[in-house]
Amino acid sequence: MIEIKNISKTFQQRTGGTFTAIDNVSLTIQKGEFVSLLGPSGCGKSTLLNLVAGLEHAQQGTITVNGKDCSTPGPDRVVVFQEHALFPWLTVLDNVAFGLKQKGLGKKEREELAMEQIKSVHLSRFADRYPHELSGGMKQRAAIARALAMDPEILLMDEPFAALDEQTRLILHKELEEIWMRTKKTILFITHNIREAVILSDRVLVMSTRPGTIKKEFVVQAERP
Ligand code: ADP
Ligand code: ADP
């Protein structure tokens, strides 16, 4: 369970003033829940996700996962970015296996776990390819496999499909839904696409630009088995 309590985040502006990106936001996300954070560009979605990831620091408030503080990054929370952020000099297999070094696993074990996740995103045939040899959709699949290989409790997804064409996006929606049902991960998914938010999630949180708060929340009637 993710617990966000009275979080505020202000940025120092070049002009000298401060800008409040998140203003006293509180929310709870249950284990296994798929929550979308929807809102216009600049309303603070990435900032909130980065705070949960431990990549930003709030001036006020606390964020915990199962009671554990989230102010620094941890293997329990992995981010999938809009830009896949794969290492260009590593193959798909090595990209996916890379993070597993943190877990102190040997090479063979890392590669086995990586291949399992690569298979789950239908990229087995491309395991020895480099990122530049892959299409946009395939790069995002590889990024998802890399995140899943860490076996995080929480998947933080920052507009992962925004740069893809409509057809590829629809395929990836289906695949992500399958992954979510199979792995039962908690997912916090950022999008500015209302259709995507409604299709994918259990609950949609709508953020407002001023003053960086959640202004609405609705539960999606899921048609899940
Ligand atoms: P969204 O993801 O909803 O598009 P962001 O969380 O990226 O929004 O940004 C929210 C606001 O905070 C924006 O106005 C942005 O300019 C500002 N902001 C984000 N990161 C920084 C930063 N490092 N320094 C200054 N301002 C920032
Ligand atoms: P995109 O993101 O380009 O819209 P997809 O990721 O859905 O497309 O890939 C479309 C198909 O094209 C895939 O099934 C894949 O087999 C094929 N493909 C894409 N790039 C390559 C490549 N570099 N080598 C071989 N096949 C590729």
PDB file of N, CA and C and ligand atoms in Angstrom, residues 122-123 125-126 129-141 163-169 171-172 175, ligand 2:
ATOM      1  N   HIS A 122       6.991 -10.650 -25.115  1.00  0.00           N
ATOM      2  CA  HIS A 122       7.052 -11.118 -26.503  1.00  0.00           C
ATOM      3  C   HIS A 122       8.250 -10.587 -27.273  1.00  0.00           C
ATOM      4  N   LEU A 123       9.401 -10.508 -26.605  1.00  0.00           N
ATOM      5  CA  LEU A 123      10.592 -10.010 -27.295  1.00  0.00           C
ATOM      6  C   LEU A 123      11.694 -11.062 -27.408  1.00  0.00           C
ATOM      7  N   ARG A 125      12.676 -13.095 -29.541  1.00  0.00           N
ATOM      8  CA  ARG A 125      13.457 -13.105 -30.784  1.00  0.00           C
ATOM      9  C   ARG A 125      14.401 -11.917 -30.884  1.00  0.00           C
ATOM     10  N   PHE A 126      14.215 -10.935 -30.003  1.00  0.00           N
ATOM     11  CA  PHE A 126      15.001  -9.708 -30.100  1.00  0.00           C
ATOM     12  C   PHE A 126      15.957  -9.515 -28.919  1.00  0.00           C
ATOM     13  N   ARG A 129      19.294  -8.046 -29.671  1.00  0.00           N
ATOM     14  CA  ARG A 129      19.335  -6.801 -30.452  1.00  0.00           C
ATOM     15  C   ARG A 129      19.673  -5.621 -29.553  1.00  0.00           C
ATOM     16  N   TYR A 130      20.157  -4.552 -30.192  1.00  0.00           N
ATOM     17  CA  TYR A 130      20.426  -3.296 -29.480  1.00  0.00           C
ATOM     18  C   TYR A 130      19.195  -2.392 -29.611  1.00  0.00           C
ATOM     19  N   PRO A 131      19.002  -1.488 -28.654  1.00  0.00           N
ATOM     20  CA  PRO A 131      17.803  -0.639 -28.682  1.00  0.00           C
ATOM     21  C   PRO A 131      17.542   0.033 -30.036  1.00  0.00           C
ATOM     22  N   HIS A 132      18.593   0.513 -30.709  1.00  0.00           N
ATOM     23  CA  HIS A 132      18.350   1.230 -31.970  1.00  0.00           C
ATOM     24  C   HIS A 132      17.806   0.316 -33.071  1.00  0.00           C
ATOM     25  N   GLU A 133      17.872  -0.991 -32.834  1.00  0.00           N
ATOM     26  CA  GLU A 133      17.347  -1.934 -33.830  1.00  0.00           C
ATOM     27  C   GLU A 133      15.867  -2.245 -33.598  1.00  0.00           C
ATOM     28  N   LEU A 134      15.290  -1.653 -32.563  1.00  0.00           N
ATOM     29  CA  LEU A 134      13.908  -1.965 -32.206  1.00  0.00           C
ATOM     30  C   LEU A 134      12.969  -0.829 -32.572  1.00  0.00           C
ATOM     31  N   SER A 135      11.700  -1.178 -32.808  1.00  0.00           N
ATOM     32  CA  SER A 135      10.675  -0.155 -33.011  1.00  0.00           C
ATOM     33  C   SER A 135      10.342   0.495 -31.667  1.00  0.00           C
ATOM     34  N   GLY A 136       9.580   1.562 -31.720  1.00  0.00           N
ATOM     35  CA  GLY A 136       9.194   2.276 -30.496  1.00  0.00           C
ATOM     36  C   GLY A 136       8.459   1.384 -29.514  1.00  0.00           C
ATOM     37  N   GLY A 137       7.519   0.607 -30.041  1.00  0.00           N
ATOM     38  CA  GLY A 137       6.746  -0.283 -29.173  1.00  0.00           C
ATOM     39  C   GLY A 137       7.629  -1.340 -28.523  1.00  0.00           C
ATOM     40  N   MET A 138       8.576  -1.831 -29.290  1.00  0.00           N
ATOM     41  CA  MET A 138       9.472  -2.871 -28.772  1.00  0.00           C
ATOM     42  C   MET A 138      10.399  -2.306 -27.693  1.00  0.00           C
ATOM     43  N   LYS A 139      10.821  -1.067 -27.875  1.00  0.00           N
ATOM     44  CA  LYS A 139      11.675  -0.446 -26.852  1.00  0.00           C
ATOM     45  C   LYS A 139      10.906  -0.297 -25.537  1.00  0.00           C
ATOM     46  N   GLN A 140       9.641   0.087 -25.632  1.00  0.00           N
ATOM     47  CA  GLN A 140       8.857   0.220 -24.397  1.00  0.00           C
ATOM     48  C   GLN A 140       8.617  -1.149 -23.761  1.00  0.00           C
ATOM     49  N   ARG A 141       8.425  -2.174 -24.595  1.00  0.00           N
ATOM     50  CA  ARG A 141       8.289  -3.536 -24.040  1.00  0.00           C
ATOM     51  C   ARG A 141       9.557  -3.925 -23.291  1.00  0.00           C
ATOM     52  N   ALA A 163       4.534   8.334 -26.739  1.00  0.00           N
ATOM     53  CA  ALA A 163       5.256   8.597 -27.984  1.00  0.00           C
ATOM     54  C   ALA A 163       4.927   7.577 -29.078  1.00  0.00           C
ATOM     55  N   LEU A 164       4.012   6.641 -28.785  1.00  0.00           N
ATOM     56  CA  LEU A 164       3.726   5.574 -29.747  1.00  0.00           C
ATOM     57  C   LEU A 164       2.531   5.927 -30.629  1.00  0.00           C
ATOM     58  N   ASP A 165       2.483   5.309 -31.806  1.00  0.00           N
ATOM     59  CA  ASP A 165       1.313   5.509 -32.656  1.00  0.00           C
ATOM     60  C   ASP A 165       0.122   4.773 -32.035  1.00  0.00           C
ATOM     61  N   GLU A 166      -1.067   5.172 -32.465  1.00  0.00           N
ATOM     62  CA  GLU A 166      -2.307   4.685 -31.870  1.00  0.00           C
ATOM     63  C   GLU A 166      -2.409   3.153 -31.882  1.00  0.00           C
ATOM     64  N   GLN A 167      -2.045   2.543 -32.989  1.00  0.00           N
ATOM     65  CA  GLN A 167      -2.200   1.092 -33.116  1.00  0.00           C
ATOM     66  C   GLN A 167      -1.288   0.351 -32.135  1.00  0.00           C
ATOM     67  N   THR A 168      -0.046   0.803 -32.064  1.00  0.00           N
ATOM     68  CA  THR A 168       0.912   0.189 -31.128  1.00  0.00           C
ATOM     69  C   THR A 168       0.459   0.402 -29.693  1.00  0.00           C
ATOM     70  N   ARG A 169      -0.076   1.603 -29.430  1.00  0.00           N
ATOM     71  CA  ARG A 169      -0.537   1.916 -28.081  1.00  0.00           C
ATOM     72  C   ARG A 169      -1.637   0.946 -27.649  1.00  0.00           C
ATOM     73  N   ILE A 171      -2.139  -2.094 -28.667  1.00  0.00           N
ATOM     74  CA  ILE A 171      -1.550  -3.412 -28.416  1.00  0.00           C
ATOM     75  C   ILE A 171      -0.890  -3.420 -27.031  1.00  0.00           C
ATOM     76  N   LEU A 172      -0.172  -2.357 -26.735  1.00  0.00           N
ATOM     77  CA  LEU A 172       0.516  -2.299 -25.448  1.00  0.00           C
ATOM     78  C   LEU A 172      -0.460  -2.178 -24.275  1.00  0.00           C
ATOM     79  N   GLU A 175      -1.373  -5.672 -23.549  1.00  0.00           N
ATOM     80  CA  GLU A 175      -0.257  -6.387 -22.930  1.00  0.00           C
ATOM     81  C   GLU A 175      -0.058  -5.947 -21.479  1.00  0.00           C
TER      82      GLU A 175
HETATM   83  P1  ADP B   2       5.919   0.229 -33.783  1.00  0.00           P
HETATM   84  O1  ADP B   2       6.286   0.554 -32.395  1.00  0.00           O
HETATM   85  O2  ADP B   2       6.991   0.557 -34.780  1.00  0.00           O
HETATM   86  O3  ADP B   2       4.615   0.810 -34.254  1.00  0.00           O
HETATM   87  P2  ADP B   2       5.734  -2.659 -33.031  1.00  0.00           P
HETATM   88  O4  ADP B   2       6.610  -2.545 -31.877  1.00  0.00           O
HETATM   89  O5  ADP B   2       4.340  -3.115 -32.815  1.00  0.00           O
HETATM   90  O6  ADP B   2       5.689  -1.363 -33.944  1.00  0.00           O
HETATM   91  O7  ADP B   2       6.423  -3.618 -34.098  1.00  0.00           O
HETATM   92  C1  ADP B   2       5.775  -3.952 -35.285  1.00  0.00           C
HETATM   93  C2  ADP B   2       6.398  -5.215 -35.857  1.00  0.00           C
HETATM   94  O8  ADP B   2       7.555  -4.853 -36.619  1.00  0.00           O
HETATM   95  C3  ADP B   2       6.842  -6.168 -34.783  1.00  0.00           C
HETATM   96  O9  ADP B   2       5.995  -7.284 -34.728  1.00  0.00           O
HETATM   97  C4  ADP B   2       8.249  -6.574 -35.159  1.00  0.00           C
HETATM   98  O10 ADP B   2       8.297  -7.960 -35.425  1.00  0.00           O
HETATM   99  C5  ADP B   2       8.588  -5.796 -36.407  1.00  0.00           C
HETATM  100  N1  ADP B   2       9.860  -5.062 -36.245  1.00  0.00           N
HETATM  101  C6  ADP B   2      10.013  -3.799 -35.806  1.00  0.00           C
HETATM  102  N2  ADP B   2      11.304  -3.463 -35.770  1.00  0.00           N
HETATM  103  C7  ADP B   2      12.004  -4.537 -36.181  1.00  0.00           C
HETATM  104  C8  ADP B   2      13.385  -4.828 -36.350  1.00  0.00           C
HETATM  105  N3  ADP B   2      14.352  -3.954 -36.091  1.00  0.00           N
HETATM  106  N4  ADP B   2      13.723  -6.058 -36.793  1.00  0.00           N
HETATM  107  C9  ADP B   2      12.789  -6.951 -37.069  1.00  0.00           C
HETATM  108  N5  ADP B   2      11.456  -6.743 -36.932  1.00  0.00           N
HETATM  109  C10 ADP B   2      11.073  -5.559 -36.497  1.00  0.00           C
END
